[in-house]
């Protein structure tokens, strides 16, 4: 069965600092990989996704993620965070299109100090 | 940005009461999913539809939960007899056929007292 692990429940960084949020997945084949963000009292917004091609994918608001097949990882990065990036970030996988469900990690709560 | 609409945003029910929430998927998206997100940020897949037909659902859904996606009407998720453990954020998502990305609505936050 597929699973997603986000080892850091909470990350605190200062505004302007760089950021990496870690994600590892378990799957017998390379799944579709996603990062979603959830702001307080809101739903999930897609930041970026990956299935194949260049292992570094660009997303919205300056976020990028790097896929590593050897490490089964899909870490999220940002060069310089803003206080408005404070939110919960979820790494997720899906085994396919159409009816395949999404499996989420338990999220990393990012707190950006102004 | 997602155009999935969910109503109501908040729902408060007593134990044993019915709780019903609705979802309008993005226009043209035939596949609709319902997930439950608890306070520990654990997501549970509940059910999905292709147009009006149920594709997959979990056992929990079969017992107290019911859902439908009628033609030309919002999709709905109903809990027949709410329990305290049902308190959670219920997220609806939709996906176009052949596409990999699910787009989520803002959710309905259910509190069962």
PDB file of N, CA and C in Angstrom, chain B:
ATOM      1  N   UNK B   1      -6.825  28.555  -9.274  1.00  0.00           N
ATOM      2  CA  UNK B   1      -7.632  28.449  -8.075  1.00  0.00           C
ATOM      3  C   UNK B   1      -8.837  27.541  -8.312  1.00  0.00           C
ATOM      4  N   UNK B   2      -9.162  26.772  -7.273  1.00  0.00           N
ATOM      5  CA  UNK B   2     -10.258  25.825  -7.386  1.00  0.00           C
ATOM      6  C   UNK B   2     -11.593  26.547  -7.446  1.00  0.00           C
ATOM      7  N   UNK B   3     -12.509  25.966  -8.203  1.00  0.00           N
ATOM      8  CA  UNK B   3     -13.863  26.509  -8.294  1.00  0.00           C
ATOM      9  C   UNK B   3     -14.879  25.529  -7.717  1.00  0.00           C
ATOM     10  N   UNK B   4     -14.421  24.645  -6.855  1.00  0.00           N
ATOM     11  CA  UNK B   4     -15.327  23.722  -6.193  1.00  0.00           C
ATOM     12  C   UNK B   4     -16.031  24.470  -5.060  1.00  0.00           C
ATOM     13  N   UNK B   5     -17.348  24.362  -5.027  1.00  0.00           N
ATOM     14  CA  UNK B   5     -18.144  25.078  -4.043  1.00  0.00           C
ATOM     15  C   UNK B   5     -18.711  24.088  -3.040  1.00  0.00           C
ATOM     16  N   UNK B   6     -18.544  24.393  -1.759  1.00  0.00           N
ATOM     17  CA  UNK B   6     -19.103  23.546  -0.723  1.00  0.00           C
ATOM     18  C   UNK B   6     -19.963  24.387   0.212  1.00  0.00           C
ATOM     19  N   UNK B   7     -21.123  23.839   0.568  1.00  0.00           N
ATOM     20  CA  UNK B   7     -22.013  24.500   1.522  1.00  0.00           C
ATOM     21  C   UNK B   7     -22.613  23.465   2.470  1.00  0.00           C
ATOM     22  N   UNK B   8     -22.900  23.840   3.719  1.00  0.00           N
ATOM     23  CA  UNK B   8     -22.477  25.098   4.338  1.00  0.00           C
ATOM     24  C   UNK B   8     -21.001  25.031   4.731  1.00  0.00           C
ATOM     25  N   UNK B   9     -20.439  26.123   5.121  1.00  0.00           N
ATOM     26  CA  UNK B   9     -19.048  26.107   5.582  1.00  0.00           C
ATOM     27  C   UNK B   9     -18.949  25.508   6.988  1.00  0.00           C
ATOM     28  N   UNK B  10     -19.957  25.738   7.796  1.00  0.00           N
ATOM     29  CA  UNK B  10     -19.971  25.215   9.160  1.00  0.00           C
ATOM     30  C   UNK B  10     -21.320  24.557   9.430  1.00  0.00           C
ATOM     31  N   UNK B  11     -21.274  23.463  10.210  1.00  0.00           N
ATOM     32  CA  UNK B  11     -22.473  22.700  10.508  1.00  0.00           C
ATOM     33  C   UNK B  11     -22.343  22.181  11.935  1.00  0.00           C
ATOM     34  N   UNK B  12     -23.346  22.484  12.763  1.00  0.00           N
ATOM     35  CA  UNK B  12     -23.329  22.022  14.147  1.00  0.00           C
ATOM     36  C   UNK B  12     -24.544  21.133  14.363  1.00  0.00           C
ATOM     37  N   UNK B  13     -24.317  19.925  14.842  1.00  0.00           N
ATOM     38  CA  UNK B  13     -25.394  18.963  15.062  1.00  0.00           C
ATOM     39  C   UNK B  13     -25.239  18.288  16.418  1.00  0.00           C
ATOM     40  N   UNK B  14     -26.351  17.811  16.935  1.00  0.00           N
ATOM     41  CA  UNK B  14     -26.322  17.002  18.136  1.00  0.00           C
ATOM     42  C   UNK B  14     -26.137  15.542  17.766  1.00  0.00           C
ATOM     43  N   UNK B  15     -25.694  14.754  18.713  1.00  0.00           N
ATOM     44  CA  UNK B  15     -25.501  13.337  18.433  1.00  0.00           C
ATOM     45  C   UNK B  15     -26.826  12.693  18.042  1.00  0.00           C
ATOM     46  N   UNK B  16     -26.785  11.892  17.012  1.00  0.00           N
ATOM     47  CA  UNK B  16     -27.970  11.227  16.513  1.00  0.00           C
ATOM     48  C   UNK B  16     -28.701  11.999  15.429  1.00  0.00           C
ATOM     49  N   UNK B  17     -28.337  13.255  15.235  1.00  0.00           N
ATOM     50  CA  UNK B  17     -28.997  14.058  14.203  1.00  0.00           C
ATOM     51  C   UNK B  17     -28.391  13.798  12.821  1.00  0.00           C
ATOM     52  N   UNK B  18     -29.162  14.123  11.804  1.00  0.00           N
ATOM     53  CA  UNK B  18     -28.653  14.038  10.438  1.00  0.00           C
ATOM     54  C   UNK B  18     -27.809  15.268  10.133  1.00  0.00           C
ATOM     55  N   UNK B  19     -26.779  15.043   9.348  1.00  0.00           N
ATOM     56  CA  UNK B  19     -25.933  16.153   8.894  1.00  0.00           C
ATOM     57  C   UNK B  19     -25.775  16.019   7.390  1.00  0.00           C
ATOM     58  N   UNK B  20     -26.085  17.093   6.671  1.00  0.00           N
ATOM     59  CA  UNK B  20     -26.012  17.031   5.212  1.00  0.00           C
ATOM     60  C   UNK B  20     -25.203  18.197   4.686  1.00  0.00           C
ATOM     61  N   UNK B  21     -24.308  17.893   3.768  1.00  0.00           N
ATOM     62  CA  UNK B  21     -23.474  18.921   3.176  1.00  0.00           C
ATOM     63  C   UNK B  21     -23.450  18.727   1.664  1.00  0.00           C
ATOM     64  N   UNK B  22     -23.180  19.809   0.954  1.00  0.00           N
ATOM     65  CA  UNK B  22     -23.296  19.785  -0.494  1.00  0.00           C
ATOM     66  C   UNK B  22     -22.018  20.247  -1.178  1.00  0.00           C
ATOM     67  N   UNK B  23     -21.892  19.854  -2.419  1.00  0.00           N
ATOM     68  CA  UNK B  23     -20.699  20.173  -3.187  1.00  0.00           C
ATOM     69  C   UNK B  23     -21.078  20.371  -4.653  1.00  0.00           C
ATOM     70  N   UNK B  24     -20.618  21.456  -5.229  1.00  0.00           N
ATOM     71  CA  UNK B  24     -20.739  21.657  -6.664  1.00  0.00           C
ATOM     72  C   UNK B  24     -19.336  21.551  -7.246  1.00  0.00           C
ATOM     73  N   UNK B  25     -19.061  20.515  -8.025  1.00  0.00           N
ATOM     74  CA  UNK B  25     -17.705  20.352  -8.584  1.00  0.00           C
ATOM     75  C   UNK B  25     -17.414  21.399  -9.641  1.00  0.00           C
ATOM     76  N   UNK B  26     -16.164  21.480 -10.020  1.00  0.00           N
ATOM     77  CA  UNK B  26     -15.801  22.365 -11.120  1.00  0.00           C
ATOM     78  C   UNK B  26     -16.550  21.945 -12.371  1.00  0.00           C
ATOM     79  N   UNK B  27     -16.926  22.938 -13.139  1.00  0.00           N
ATOM     80  CA  UNK B  27     -17.713  22.677 -14.342  1.00  0.00           C
ATOM     81  C   UNK B  27     -16.947  21.741 -15.275  1.00  0.00           C
ATOM     82  N   UNK B  28     -17.623  20.691 -15.684  1.00  0.00           N
ATOM     83  CA  UNK B  28     -16.996  19.761 -16.614  1.00  0.00           C
ATOM     84  C   UNK B  28     -16.210  18.645 -15.974  1.00  0.00           C
ATOM     85  N   UNK B  29     -16.098  18.655 -14.650  1.00  0.00           N
ATOM     86  CA  UNK B  29     -15.378  17.586 -13.963  1.00  0.00           C
ATOM     87  C   UNK B  29     -16.349  16.463 -13.611  1.00  0.00           C
ATOM     88  N   UNK B  30     -16.171  15.286 -14.186  1.00  0.00           N
ATOM     89  CA  UNK B  30     -17.116  14.209 -13.937  1.00  0.00           C
ATOM     90  C   UNK B  30     -16.817  13.369 -12.694  1.00  0.00           C
ATOM     91  N   UNK B  31     -15.614  13.507 -12.135  1.00  0.00           N
ATOM     92  CA  UNK B  31     -15.235  12.672 -10.999  1.00  0.00           C
ATOM     93  C   UNK B  31     -15.220  13.526  -9.730  1.00  0.00           C
ATOM     94  N   UNK B  32     -15.939  13.074  -8.714  1.00  0.00           N
ATOM     95  CA  UNK B  32     -16.069  13.804  -7.459  1.00  0.00           C
ATOM     96  C   UNK B  32     -15.643  12.890  -6.306  1.00  0.00           C
ATOM     97  N   UNK B  33     -14.886  13.454  -5.389  1.00  0.00           N
ATOM     98  CA  UNK B  33     -14.383  12.711  -4.233  1.00  0.00           C
ATOM     99  C   UNK B  33     -14.850  13.406  -2.952  1.00  0.00           C
ATOM    100  N   UNK B  34     -15.056  12.635  -1.912  1.00  0.00           N
ATOM    101  CA  UNK B  34     -15.270  13.152  -0.567  1.00  0.00           C
ATOM    102  C   UNK B  34     -14.185  12.577   0.346  1.00  0.00           C
ATOM    103  N   UNK B  35     -13.599  13.488   1.144  1.00  0.00           N
ATOM    104  CA  UNK B  35     -12.605  13.099   2.136  1.00  0.00           C
ATOM    105  C   UNK B  35     -13.003  13.688   3.489  1.00  0.00           C
ATOM    106  N   UNK B  36     -12.548  13.017   4.539  1.00  0.00           N
ATOM    107  CA  UNK B  36     -12.722  13.513   5.895  1.00  0.00           C
ATOM    108  C   UNK B  36     -11.335  13.851   6.445  1.00  0.00           C
ATOM    109  N   UNK B  37     -11.167  15.094   6.934  1.00  0.00           N
ATOM    110  CA  UNK B  37      -9.902  15.513   7.541  1.00  0.00           C
ATOM    111  C   UNK B  37     -10.154  15.746   9.023  1.00  0.00           C
ATOM    112  N   UNK B  38      -9.516  14.942   9.886  1.00  0.00           N
ATOM    113  CA  UNK B  38      -9.769  15.125  11.312  1.00  0.00           C
ATOM    114  C   UNK B  38      -8.813  16.159  11.913  1.00  0.00           C
ATOM    115  N   UNK B  39      -8.956  16.380  13.194  1.00  0.00           N
ATOM    116  CA  UNK B  39      -8.188  17.444  13.837  1.00  0.00           C
ATOM    117  C   UNK B  39      -6.694  17.138  13.887  1.00  0.00           C
ATOM    118  N   UNK B  40      -6.332  15.889  13.672  1.00  0.00           N
ATOM    119  CA  UNK B  40      -4.917  15.501  13.606  1.00  0.00           C
ATOM    120  C   UNK B  40      -4.381  15.524  12.173  1.00  0.00           C
ATOM    121  N   UNK B  41      -5.142  16.132  11.274  1.00  0.00           N
ATOM    122  CA  UNK B  41      -4.740  16.246   9.864  1.00  0.00           C
ATOM    123  C   UNK B  41      -4.597  14.880   9.190  1.00  0.00           C
ATOM    124  N   UNK B  42      -5.400  13.943   9.635  1.00  0.00           N
ATOM    125  CA  UNK B  42      -5.444  12.651   8.961  1.00  0.00           C
ATOM    126  C   UNK B  42      -6.602  12.676   7.974  1.00  0.00           C
ATOM    127  N   UNK B  43      -6.310  12.324   6.749  1.00  0.00           N
ATOM    128  CA  UNK B  43      -7.324  12.326   5.710  1.00  0.00           C
ATOM    129  C   UNK B  43      -7.846  10.911   5.514  1.00  0.00           C
ATOM    130  N   UNK B  44      -9.148  10.825   5.360  1.00  0.00           N
ATOM    131  CA  UNK B  44      -9.772   9.533   5.069  1.00  0.00           C
ATOM    132  C   UNK B  44     -10.629   9.688   3.822  1.00  0.00           C
ATOM    133  N   UNK B  45     -10.342   8.879   2.825  1.00  0.00           N
ATOM    134  CA  UNK B  45     -11.182   8.839   1.637  1.00  0.00           C
ATOM    135  C   UNK B  45     -12.517   8.195   2.001  1.00  0.00           C
ATOM    136  N   UNK B  46     -13.612   8.819   1.563  1.00  0.00           N
ATOM    137  CA  UNK B  46     -14.936   8.287   1.873  1.00  0.00           C
ATOM    138  C   UNK B  46     -15.594   7.631   0.674  1.00  0.00           C
ATOM    139  N   UNK B  47     -15.661   8.369  -0.430  1.00  0.00           N
ATOM    140  CA  UNK B  47     -16.429   7.883  -1.581  1.00  0.00           C
ATOM    141  C   UNK B  47     -16.041   8.705  -2.806  1.00  0.00           C
ATOM    142  N   UNK B  48     -16.194   8.099  -3.976  1.00  0.00           N
ATOM    143  CA  UNK B  48     -16.050   8.899  -5.187  1.00  0.00           C
ATOM    144  C   UNK B  48     -17.082   8.478  -6.225  1.00  0.00           C
ATOM    145  N   UNK B  49     -17.346   9.408  -7.130  1.00  0.00           N
ATOM    146  CA  UNK B  49     -18.361   9.232  -8.161  1.00  0.00           C
ATOM    147  C   UNK B  49     -17.767   9.547  -9.525  1.00  0.00           C
ATOM    148  N   UNK B  50     -18.289   8.908 -10.524  1.00  0.00           N
ATOM    149  CA  UNK B  50     -18.122   9.373 -11.882  1.00  0.00           C
ATOM    150  C   UNK B  50     -19.515   9.715 -12.379  1.00  0.00           C
ATOM    151  N   UNK B  51     -19.733  10.993 -12.596  1.00  0.00           N
ATOM    152  CA  UNK B  51     -21.077  11.486 -12.886  1.00  0.00           C
ATOM    153  C   UNK B  51     -22.003  11.053 -11.748  1.00  0.00           C
ATOM    154  N   UNK B  52     -22.998  10.266 -11.989  1.00  0.00           N
ATOM    155  CA  UNK B  52     -23.925   9.890 -10.917  1.00  0.00           C
ATOM    156  C   UNK B  52     -23.609   8.524 -10.298  1.00  0.00           C
ATOM    157  N   UNK B  53     -22.591   7.861 -10.787  1.00  0.00           N
ATOM    158  CA  UNK B  53     -22.325   6.486 -10.361  1.00  0.00           C
ATOM    159  C   UNK B  53     -21.220   6.410  -9.317  1.00  0.00           C
ATOM    160  N   UNK B  54     -21.489   5.649  -8.244  1.00  0.00           N
ATOM    161  CA  UNK B  54     -20.476   5.431  -7.226  1.00  0.00           C
ATOM    162  C   UNK B  54     -19.378   4.521  -7.780  1.00  0.00           C
ATOM    163  N   UNK B  55     -18.134   4.960  -7.649  1.00  0.00           N
ATOM    164  CA  UNK B  55     -17.012   4.147  -8.096  1.00  0.00           C
ATOM    165  C   UNK B  55     -16.414   3.347  -6.937  1.00  0.00           C
ATOM    166  N   UNK B  56     -16.129   4.020  -5.851  1.00  0.00           N
ATOM    167  CA  UNK B  56     -15.508   3.370  -4.692  1.00  0.00           C
ATOM    168  C   UNK B  56     -16.056   4.016  -3.429  1.00  0.00           C
ATOM    169  N   UNK B  57     -16.169   3.221  -2.384  1.00  0.00           N
ATOM    170  CA  UNK B  57     -16.526   3.789  -1.089  1.00  0.00           C
ATOM    171  C   UNK B  57     -15.991   2.878  -0.009  1.00  0.00           C
ATOM    172  N   UNK B  58     -15.717   3.454   1.165  1.00  0.00           N
ATOM    173  CA  UNK B  58     -15.187   2.649   2.255  1.00  0.00           C
ATOM    174  C   UNK B  58     -16.331   2.068   3.078  1.00  0.00           C
ATOM    175  N   UNK B  59     -15.995   1.102   3.898  1.00  0.00           N
ATOM    176  CA  UNK B  59     -17.022   0.434   4.691  1.00  0.00           C
ATOM    177  C   UNK B  59     -17.770   1.397   5.586  1.00  0.00           C
ATOM    178  N   UNK B  60     -17.057   2.353   6.187  1.00  0.00           N
ATOM    179  CA  UNK B  60     -17.719   3.294   7.086  1.00  0.00           C
ATOM    180  C   UNK B  60     -18.816   4.044   6.353  1.00  0.00           C
ATOM    181  N   UNK B  61     -18.499   4.385   5.114  1.00  0.00           N
ATOM    182  CA  UNK B  61     -19.471   5.132   4.343  1.00  0.00           C
ATOM    183  C   UNK B  61     -20.742   4.315   4.132  1.00  0.00           C
ATOM    184  N   UNK B  62     -20.588   3.008   3.964  1.00  0.00           N
ATOM    185  CA  UNK B  62     -21.748   2.189   3.646  1.00  0.00           C
ATOM    186  C   UNK B  62     -22.730   2.106   4.811  1.00  0.00           C
ATOM    187  N   UNK B  63     -22.271   2.317   6.026  1.00  0.00           N
ATOM    188  CA  UNK B  63     -23.154   2.105   7.158  1.00  0.00           C
ATOM    189  C   UNK B  63     -23.957   3.332   7.552  1.00  0.00           C
ATOM    190  N   UNK B  64     -23.331   4.446   7.830  1.00  0.00           N
ATOM    191  CA  UNK B  64     -24.061   5.638   8.287  1.00  0.00           C
ATOM    192  C   UNK B  64     -23.998   6.799   7.310  1.00  0.00           C
ATOM    193  N   UNK B  65     -23.099   6.714   6.395  1.00  0.00           N
ATOM    194  CA  UNK B  65     -22.920   7.789   5.438  1.00  0.00           C
ATOM    195  C   UNK B  65     -23.615   7.428   4.133  1.00  0.00           C
ATOM    196  N   UNK B  66     -24.214   8.425   3.527  1.00  0.00           N
ATOM    197  CA  UNK B  66     -24.757   8.227   2.198  1.00  0.00           C
ATOM    198  C   UNK B  66     -24.371   9.425   1.355  1.00  0.00           C
ATOM    199  N   UNK B  67     -24.198   9.196   0.087  1.00  0.00           N
ATOM    200  CA  UNK B  67     -23.792  10.276  -0.811  1.00  0.00           C
ATOM    201  C   UNK B  67     -24.411  10.059  -2.168  1.00  0.00           C
ATOM    202  N   UNK B  68     -24.607  11.157  -2.865  1.00  0.00           N
ATOM    203  CA  UNK B  68     -25.114  11.072  -4.216  1.00  0.00           C
ATOM    204  C   UNK B  68     -24.643  12.275  -5.017  1.00  0.00           C
ATOM    205  N   UNK B  69     -24.663  12.088  -6.325  1.00  0.00           N
ATOM    206  CA  UNK B  69     -24.334  13.168  -7.257  1.00  0.00           C
ATOM    207  C   UNK B  69     -25.377  13.153  -8.369  1.00  0.00           C
ATOM    208  N   UNK B  70     -26.572  13.643  -8.093  1.00  0.00           N
ATOM    209  CA  UNK B  70     -27.636  13.601  -9.116  1.00  0.00           C
ATOM    210  C   UNK B  70     -27.320  14.530 -10.272  1.00  0.00           C
ATOM    211  N   UNK B  71     -27.880  14.195 -11.399  1.00  0.00           N
ATOM    212  CA  UNK B  71     -27.669  15.006 -12.597  1.00  0.00           C
ATOM    213  C   UNK B  71     -28.273  16.393 -12.392  1.00  0.00           C
ATOM    214  N   UNK B  72     -27.507  17.409 -12.748  1.00  0.00           N
ATOM    215  CA  UNK B  72     -27.978  18.802 -12.692  1.00  0.00           C
ATOM    216  C   UNK B  72     -28.321  19.292 -11.290  1.00  0.00           C
ATOM    217  N   UNK B  73     -27.755  18.652 -10.275  1.00  0.00           N
ATOM    218  CA  UNK B  73     -27.927  19.079  -8.887  1.00  0.00           C
ATOM    219  C   UNK B  73     -26.611  18.937  -8.159  1.00  0.00           C
ATOM    220  N   UNK B  74     -26.450  19.661  -7.031  1.00  0.00           N
ATOM    221  CA  UNK B  74     -25.199  19.478  -6.289  1.00  0.00           C
ATOM    222  C   UNK B  74     -25.034  18.055  -5.790  1.00  0.00           C
ATOM    223  N   UNK B  75     -23.792  17.650  -5.649  1.00  0.00           N
ATOM    224  CA  UNK B  75     -23.505  16.400  -4.956  1.00  0.00           C
ATOM    225  C   UNK B  75     -23.769  16.629  -3.465  1.00  0.00           C
ATOM    226  N   UNK B  76     -24.029  15.551  -2.739  1.00  0.00           N
ATOM    227  CA  UNK B  76     -24.271  15.684  -1.306  1.00  0.00           C
ATOM    228  C   UNK B  76     -23.683  14.515  -0.550  1.00  0.00           C
ATOM    229  N   UNK B  77     -23.336  14.795   0.696  1.00  0.00           N
ATOM    230  CA  UNK B  77     -22.878  13.778   1.638  1.00  0.00           C
ATOM    231  C   UNK B  77     -23.734  13.930   2.881  1.00  0.00           C
ATOM    232  N   UNK B  78     -24.330  12.853   3.336  1.00  0.00           N
ATOM    233  CA  UNK B  78     -25.227  12.917   4.490  1.00  0.00           C
ATOM    234  C   UNK B  78     -24.812  11.861   5.503  1.00  0.00           C
ATOM    235  N   UNK B  79     -24.771  12.281   6.745  1.00  0.00           N
ATOM    236  CA  UNK B  79     -24.530  11.351   7.845  1.00  0.00           C
ATOM    237  C   UNK B  79     -25.863  11.144   8.535  1.00  0.00           C
ATOM    238  N   UNK B  80     -26.339   9.919   8.555  1.00  0.00           N
ATOM    239  CA  UNK B  80     -27.694   9.630   9.037  1.00  0.00           C
ATOM    240  C   UNK B  80     -27.840   9.871  10.536  1.00  0.00           C
ATOM    241  N   UNK B  81     -26.902   9.462  11.308  1.00  0.00           N
ATOM    242  CA  UNK B  81     -26.951   9.592  12.758  1.00  0.00           C
ATOM    243  C   UNK B  81     -25.569  10.012  13.231  1.00  0.00           C
ATOM    244  N   UNK B  82     -25.410  11.314  13.423  1.00  0.00           N
ATOM    245  CA  UNK B  82     -24.075  11.852  13.704  1.00  0.00           C
ATOM    246  C   UNK B  82     -23.538  11.376  15.043  1.00  0.00           C
ATOM    247  N   UNK B  83     -22.254  11.140  15.069  1.00  0.00           N
ATOM    248  CA  UNK B  83     -21.549  10.771  16.298  1.00  0.00           C
ATOM    249  C   UNK B  83     -20.440  11.795  16.539  1.00  0.00           C
ATOM    250  N   UNK B  84     -20.000  11.885  17.800  1.00  0.00           N
ATOM    251  CA  UNK B  84     -18.962  12.855  18.140  1.00  0.00           C
ATOM    252  C   UNK B  84     -17.711  12.664  17.279  1.00  0.00           C
ATOM    253  N   UNK B  85     -17.409  11.422  16.970  1.00  0.00           N
ATOM    254  CA  UNK B  85     -16.228  11.117  16.171  1.00  0.00           C
ATOM    255  C   UNK B  85     -16.336  11.564  14.720  1.00  0.00           C
ATOM    256  N   UNK B  86     -17.520  11.988  14.314  1.00  0.00           N
ATOM    257  CA  UNK B  86     -17.689  12.486  12.943  1.00  0.00           C
ATOM    258  C   UNK B  86     -17.277  13.950  12.816  1.00  0.00           C
ATOM    259  N   UNK B  87     -17.017  14.601  13.946  1.00  0.00           N
ATOM    260  CA  UNK B  87     -16.577  15.993  13.904  1.00  0.00           C
ATOM    261  C   UNK B  87     -15.274  16.085  13.131  1.00  0.00           C
ATOM    262  N   UNK B  88     -15.294  16.859  12.056  1.00  0.00           N
ATOM    263  CA  UNK B  88     -14.140  16.912  11.155  1.00  0.00           C
ATOM    264  C   UNK B  88     -14.428  17.932  10.062  1.00  0.00           C
ATOM    265  N   UNK B  89     -13.431  18.133   9.210  1.00  0.00           N
ATOM    266  CA  UNK B  89     -13.595  18.935   8.000  1.00  0.00           C
ATOM    267  C   UNK B  89     -13.857  17.978   6.846  1.00  0.00           C
ATOM    268  N   UNK B  90     -14.955  18.168   6.153  1.00  0.00           N
ATOM    269  CA  UNK B  90     -15.303  17.302   5.027  1.00  0.00           C
ATOM    270  C   UNK B  90     -14.980  18.041   3.738  1.00  0.00           C
ATOM    271  N   UNK B  91     -14.095  17.454   2.982  1.00  0.00           N
ATOM    272  CA  UNK B  91     -13.596  18.080   1.768  1.00  0.00           C
ATOM    273  C   UNK B  91     -14.138  17.370   0.536  1.00  0.00           C
ATOM    274  N   UNK B  92     -14.598  18.168  -0.386  1.00  0.00           N
ATOM    275  CA  UNK B  92     -15.035  17.673  -1.682  1.00  0.00           C
ATOM    276  C   UNK B  92     -13.972  18.056  -2.706  1.00  0.00           C
ATOM    277  N   UNK B  93     -13.684  17.177  -3.614  1.00  0.00           N
ATOM    278  CA  UNK B  93     -12.719  17.459  -4.667  1.00  0.00           C
ATOM    279  C   UNK B  93     -13.273  16.963  -5.995  1.00  0.00           C
ATOM    280  N   UNK B  94     -12.861  17.595  -7.065  1.00  0.00           N
ATOM    281  CA  UNK B  94     -13.284  17.110  -8.378  1.00  0.00           C
ATOM    282  C   UNK B  94     -12.078  17.031  -9.311  1.00  0.00           C
ATOM    283  N   UNK B  95     -12.251  16.225 -10.326  1.00  0.00           N
ATOM    284  CA  UNK B  95     -11.150  15.964 -11.259  1.00  0.00           C
ATOM    285  C   UNK B  95     -11.733  15.732 -12.642  1.00  0.00           C
ATOM    286  N   UNK B  96     -11.059  16.261 -13.626  1.00  0.00           N
ATOM    287  CA  UNK B  96     -11.471  16.004 -14.993  1.00  0.00           C
ATOM    288  C   UNK B  96     -10.984  14.611 -15.392  1.00  0.00           C
ATOM    289  N   UNK B  97     -11.719  13.959 -16.242  1.00  0.00           N
ATOM    290  CA  UNK B  97     -11.348  12.610 -16.658  1.00  0.00           C
ATOM    291  C   UNK B  97     -10.027  12.639 -17.418  1.00  0.00           C
ATOM    292  N   UNK B  98      -9.121  11.749 -17.028  1.00  0.00           N
ATOM    293  CA  UNK B  98      -7.824  11.688 -17.682  1.00  0.00           C
ATOM    294  C   UNK B  98      -6.789  12.605 -17.077  1.00  0.00           C
ATOM    295  N   UNK B  99      -7.187  13.404 -16.126  1.00  0.00           N
ATOM    296  CA  UNK B  99      -6.259  14.340 -15.494  1.00  0.00           C
ATOM    297  C   UNK B  99      -5.815  13.808 -14.137  1.00  0.00           C
ATOM    298  N   UNK B 100      -4.643  14.290 -13.697  1.00  0.00           N
ATOM    299  CA  UNK B 100      -4.095  13.748 -12.458  1.00  0.00           C
ATOM    300  C   UNK B 100      -4.429  14.576 -11.231  1.00  0.00           C
ATOM    301  N   UNK B 101      -4.849  15.787 -11.400  1.00  0.00           N
ATOM    302  CA  UNK B 101      -4.997  16.702 -10.265  1.00  0.00           C
ATOM    303  C   UNK B 101      -6.432  16.768  -9.783  1.00  0.00           C
ATOM    304  N   UNK B 102      -6.591  16.648  -8.456  1.00  0.00           N
ATOM    305  CA  UNK B 102      -7.882  16.885  -7.829  1.00  0.00           C
ATOM    306  C   UNK B 102      -7.900  18.321  -7.304  1.00  0.00           C
ATOM    307  N   UNK B 103      -9.013  18.983  -7.500  1.00  0.00           N
ATOM    308  CA  UNK B 103      -9.181  20.346  -7.013  1.00  0.00           C
ATOM    309  C   UNK B 103     -10.190  20.328  -5.872  1.00  0.00           C
ATOM    310  N   UNK B 104      -9.787  20.950  -4.769  1.00  0.00           N
ATOM    311  CA  UNK B 104     -10.560  20.857  -3.542  1.00  0.00           C
ATOM    312  C   UNK B 104     -11.379  22.104  -3.268  1.00  0.00           C
ATOM    313  N   UNK B 105     -12.538  21.888  -2.656  1.00  0.00           N
ATOM    314  CA  UNK B 105     -13.334  22.981  -2.156  1.00  0.00           C
ATOM    315  C   UNK B 105     -12.850  23.410  -0.778  1.00  0.00           C
ATOM    316  N   UNK B 106     -13.488  24.433  -0.197  1.00  0.00           N
ATOM    317  CA  UNK B 106     -13.066  24.952   1.109  1.00  0.00           C
ATOM    318  C   UNK B 106     -13.443  24.055   2.280  1.00  0.00           C
ATOM    319  N   UNK B 107     -14.344  23.106   2.031  1.00  0.00           N
ATOM    320  CA  UNK B 107     -14.712  22.181   3.085  1.00  0.00           C
ATOM    321  C   UNK B 107     -15.930  22.617   3.880  1.00  0.00           C
ATOM    322  N   UNK B 108     -16.558  21.646   4.499  1.00  0.00           N
ATOM    323  CA  UNK B 108     -17.624  21.873   5.486  1.00  0.00           C
ATOM    324  C   UNK B 108     -17.109  21.363   6.821  1.00  0.00           C
ATOM    325  N   UNK B 109     -17.053  22.267   7.796  1.00  0.00           N
ATOM    326  CA  UNK B 109     -16.570  21.853   9.120  1.00  0.00           C
ATOM    327  C   UNK B 109     -17.761  21.437   9.960  1.00  0.00           C
ATOM    328  N   UNK B 110     -17.802  20.163  10.298  1.00  0.00           N
ATOM    329  CA  UNK B 110     -18.899  19.596  11.083  1.00  0.00           C
ATOM    330  C   UNK B 110     -18.476  19.455  12.539  1.00  0.00           C
ATOM    331  N   UNK B 111     -19.317  19.960  13.425  1.00  0.00           N
ATOM    332  CA  UNK B 111     -19.116  19.784  14.862  1.00  0.00           C
ATOM    333  C   UNK B 111     -20.325  19.049  15.411  1.00  0.00           C
ATOM    334  N   UNK B 112     -20.084  17.901  15.997  1.00  0.00           N
ATOM    335  CA  UNK B 112     -21.159  17.117  16.603  1.00  0.00           C
ATOM    336  C   UNK B 112     -21.022  17.220  18.116  1.00  0.00           C
ATOM    337  N   UNK B 113     -22.032  17.817  18.728  1.00  0.00           N
ATOM    338  CA  UNK B 113     -21.966  18.071  20.175  1.00  0.00           C
ATOM    339  C   UNK B 113     -22.457  16.879  20.984  1.00  0.00           C
TER     340      UNK B 113
END
